Coordinates of N, CA, C and O in Angstrom, one line a residue:
X1 N -55.5 30.1 1.6 CA -54.6 30.4 1.6 C -54.7 32.0 1.8 O -55.8 32.5 1.7
X2 N -53.2 32.0 2.9 CA -52.9 33.9 2.8 C -51.5 34.0 1.8 O -50.5 33.3 2.1
X3 N -51.4 35.0 1.5 CA -50.8 35.9 0.4 C -49.7 36.6 1.8 O -50.2 37.3 3.1
X4 N -48.0 36.4 2.6 CA -47.5 36.7 3.2 C -46.7 37.4 1.6 O -45.9 36.6 1.3
X5 N -46.6 38.8 3.2 CA -45.5 39.6 2.8 C -44.0 38.6 3.0 O -43.8 39.3 4.4
X6 N -42.7 38.4 2.4 CA -41.6 37.9 3.6 C -40.0 38.4 3.1 O -40.2 38.6 2.3
X7 N -40.0 39.2 4.3 CA -38.8 40.4 3.7 C -37.5 39.9 4.6 O -38.0 39.8 5.3
X8 N -35.6 39.8 3.4 CA -34.8 39.8 4.1 C -33.5 41.3 4.5 O -33.6 41.2 3.0
X9 N -33.4 41.0 5.2 CA -32.3 42.2 5.0 C -30.9 41.9 6.0 O -31.1 41.0 7.2
X10 N -30.5 42.3 5.6 CA -29.0 42.4 6.6 C -28.5 43.6 7.6 O -29.6 44.2 7.8
X11 N -28.6 42.5 9.0 CA -28.7 42.9 9.9 C -27.7 44.3 10.0 O -27.6 45.4 11.0
X12 N -26.1 43.6 9.5 CA -25.2 44.5 9.3 C -25.3 46.0 7.7 O -24.3 46.4 7.6
X13 N -26.2 45.7 7.5 CA -24.6 46.1 5.9 C -27.1 46.6 5.0 O -27.7 46.7 5.9
X14 N -26.4 46.8 3.8 CA -27.2 47.3 3.3 C -28.2 46.6 2.3 O -29.4 47.1 1.5
X15 N -28.3 44.7 2.6 CA -28.3 43.7 1.5 C -30.1 44.1 2.0 O -30.8 43.3 3.2
X16 N -31.0 43.7 0.9 CA -32.7 43.8 1.2 C -33.2 43.3 1.1 O -33.1 43.6 -1.3
X17 N -34.4 42.4 0.3 CA -35.0 41.4 -0.5 C -36.6 40.7 -0.3 O -36.3 40.2 0.5
X18 N -37.5 41.0 -1.0 CA -38.5 40.4 -0.2 C -39.3 39.6 -1.5 O -39.1 39.6 -2.9
X19 N -40.0 38.7 -0.4 CA -40.7 38.4 -1.6 C -42.2 38.4 -1.1 O -42.8 38.6 -0.1
X20 N -43.4 37.8 -2.1 CA -44.5 37.6 -1.4 C -45.3 35.6 -2.0 O -45.0 35.4 -4.2
X21 N -45.2 35.1 -1.4 CA -45.3 33.4 -1.0 C -47.2 33.7 -0.4 O -47.8 34.6 0.7
X22 N -48.1 33.0 -1.1 CA -49.5 31.9 -0.3 C -48.9 30.8 0.0 O -48.4 29.3 -0.8
X23 N -49.0 30.8 0.9 CA -48.9 29.6 1.6 C -50.0 29.3 3.0 O -51.1 30.4 3.1
X24 N -50.1 28.5 3.9 CA -51.2 28.4 5.0 C -50.3 29.0 6.4 O -51.0 28.6 7.0
X25 N -49.6 29.5 6.7 CA -48.6 29.2 7.9 C -47.8 29.6 7.7 O -46.9 30.2 6.7
X26 N -47.3 31.0 9.0 CA -45.8 31.5 8.3 C -44.4 31.3 8.7 O -43.3 31.3 7.8
X27 N -44.5 29.5 8.9 CA -43.2 29.1 9.3 C -43.5 28.0 7.2 O -41.9 28.5 7.0
X28 N -44.2 27.9 7.0 CA -44.1 28.0 5.4 C -43.4 29.0 4.8 O -43.4 28.1 3.5
X29 N -45.0 30.1 5.0 CA -44.1 30.8 3.6 C -42.6 31.3 4.0 O -41.7 31.6 3.0
X30 N -41.8 31.3 4.9 CA -40.9 31.2 4.9 C -39.7 30.2 4.5 O -38.9 30.7 3.8
X31 N -40.4 29.2 5.0 CA -39.5 28.4 4.0 C -39.2 28.4 2.0 O -38.3 28.2 2.1
X32 N -40.5 28.5 2.3 CA -40.6 29.1 0.6 C -40.2 29.7 0.4 O -39.4 30.0 -0.9
X33 N -40.2 30.9 0.8 CA -39.4 32.1 0.3 C -37.7 31.9 0.0 O -36.6 31.9 -0.2
X34 N -37.4 31.2 1.5 CA -35.4 31.1 1.4 C -35.4 30.5 0.1 O -34.8 30.0 -0.4
X35 N -36.3 29.4 -0.5 CA -36.4 28.2 -1.7 C -35.9 29.6 -3.3 O -35.2 29.2 -4.0
X36 N -36.2 30.8 -2.9 CA -37.1 31.8 -4.0 C -35.7 33.0 -3.6 O -35.7 33.1 -4.5
X37 N -35.8 32.8 -2.5 CA -34.7 34.5 -3.0 C -33.4 33.5 -2.5 O -33.0 32.8 -2.1
X38 N -32.1 34.5 -3.3 CA -31.6 34.2 -2.9 C -30.0 35.2 -1.9 O -29.8 36.2 -1.8
X39 N -30.4 34.3 -0.4 CA -29.6 35.8 0.5 C -28.1 34.9 0.7 O -27.4 33.5 0.6
X40 N -27.7 36.1 0.9 CA -26.2 35.5 0.6 C -24.8 35.1 2.0 O -26.4 34.9 2.9
X41 N -24.3 33.7 1.8 CA -24.2 33.5 2.9 C -21.9 34.3 3.3 O -21.7 33.8 3.0
X42 N -21.8 34.6 4.0 CA -21.6 34.8 5.0 C -21.1 35.0 6.9 O -22.1 33.9 6.7
X43 N -19.8 34.4 6.9 CA -19.6 33.7 8.3 C -20.6 35.1 9.3 O -19.7 36.3 9.0
X44 N -20.8 34.6 10.1 CA -21.1 35.6 11.6 C -21.6 36.2 10.5 O -22.2 37.8 11.2
X45 N -22.7 36.2 9.6 CA -24.6 37.3 9.8 C -25.3 37.2 10.0 O -25.4 36.1 9.8
X46 N -25.8 37.9 10.3 CA -27.2 37.9 10.7 C -27.6 38.5 9.8 O -28.3 39.2 9.2
X47 N -28.9 37.7 9.8 CA -30.2 37.7 8.7 C -31.7 38.4 9.5 O -32.1 37.0 10.3
X48 N -32.3 39.8 9.4 CA -33.8 39.7 9.9 C -34.2 39.7 8.7 O -34.9 40.0 7.7
X49 N -35.8 38.4 8.8 CA -36.8 37.8 7.7 C -37.9 38.5 8.8 O -38.2 38.3 10.3
X50 N -38.8 38.9 7.7 CA -40.0 39.3 8.6 C -40.5 39.0 7.7 O -40.9 38.6 6.8
X51 N -42.1 38.7 8.7 CA -43.1 37.6 7.3 C -44.8 39.1 8.0 O -44.9 39.1 9.0
X52 N -44.6 39.1 7.4 CA -46.5 40.8 7.0 C -47.8 39.3 6.2 O -47.1 38.9 5.4
X53 N -49.4 39.4 7.2 CA -49.9 38.6 6.2 C -50.4 39.7 5.2 O -50.5 41.0 5.8
X54 N -50.9 39.6 3.7 CA -51.3 41.1 3.0 C -52.8 40.9 2.3 O -52.9 41.6 2.1
X55 N -53.2 39.2 3.1 CA -54.9 39.3 2.6 C -54.7 37.6 2.9 O -54.1 37.2 2.5
X56 N -56.4 36.8 2.0 CA -56.2 35.7 2.1 C -56.7 35.9 0.1 O -57.9 36.5 -0.6
X57 N -56.5 34.7 -0.3 CA -57.0 34.2 -1.8 C -57.9 32.6 -1.8 O -57.2 31.5 -0.6
X58 N -58.2 33.0 -2.7 CA -59.2 31.9 -2.7 C -60.6 31.8 -1.9 O -61.5 31.2 -2.3
X59 N -60.7 32.8 -1.0 CA -62.2 32.7 -0.4 C -63.2 34.2 -0.9 O -62.9 35.1 -1.1
X60 N -64.6 33.4 -1.5 CA -65.1 34.8 -1.5 C -66.8 34.9 -0.9 O -66.5 34.0 0.1
X61 N -66.6 36.4 -0.5 CA -67.9 37.0 0.3 C -69.1 36.4 0.5 O -69.8 36.5 -1.2
X62 N -70.0 36.1 0.9 CA -71.1 35.0 0.5 C -72.0 36.2 0.6 O -71.8 36.9 1.9
X63 N -73.1 36.3 0.6 CA -74.5 37.5 0.1 C -75.0 36.9 0.3 O -75.5 36.5 0.0
X64 N -76.2 37.3 1.2 CA -77.1 36.9 1.5 C -78.4 38.0 0.8 O -78.3 38.8 0.2
X65 N -79.1 37.3 0.8 CA -80.9 37.6 0.7 C -81.4 37.7 1.5 O -82.0 36.8 2.4
X66 N -82.2 39.1 1.4 CA -83.1 39.5 2.6 C -84.5 39.7 1.9 O -84.8 40.3 0.9
X67 N -85.8 38.5 2.8 CA -86.9 38.5 1.4 C -87.9 39.5 2.8 O -88.3 39.8 3.5

């Protein structure tokens, strides 16, 4: 699983919000974030959505033993 930071910003205003979600893909992260963030609904308003990968969850590094 990958940790994504999904940011929302109105193109013509100051409203900004973001959330961190854990998903398998960027499209799934956007869908999940839309359920959590309250996006204002206005006529002809443009919203910019930015997705960035912040890290991974659940993978442990394997350490090898030298003999």
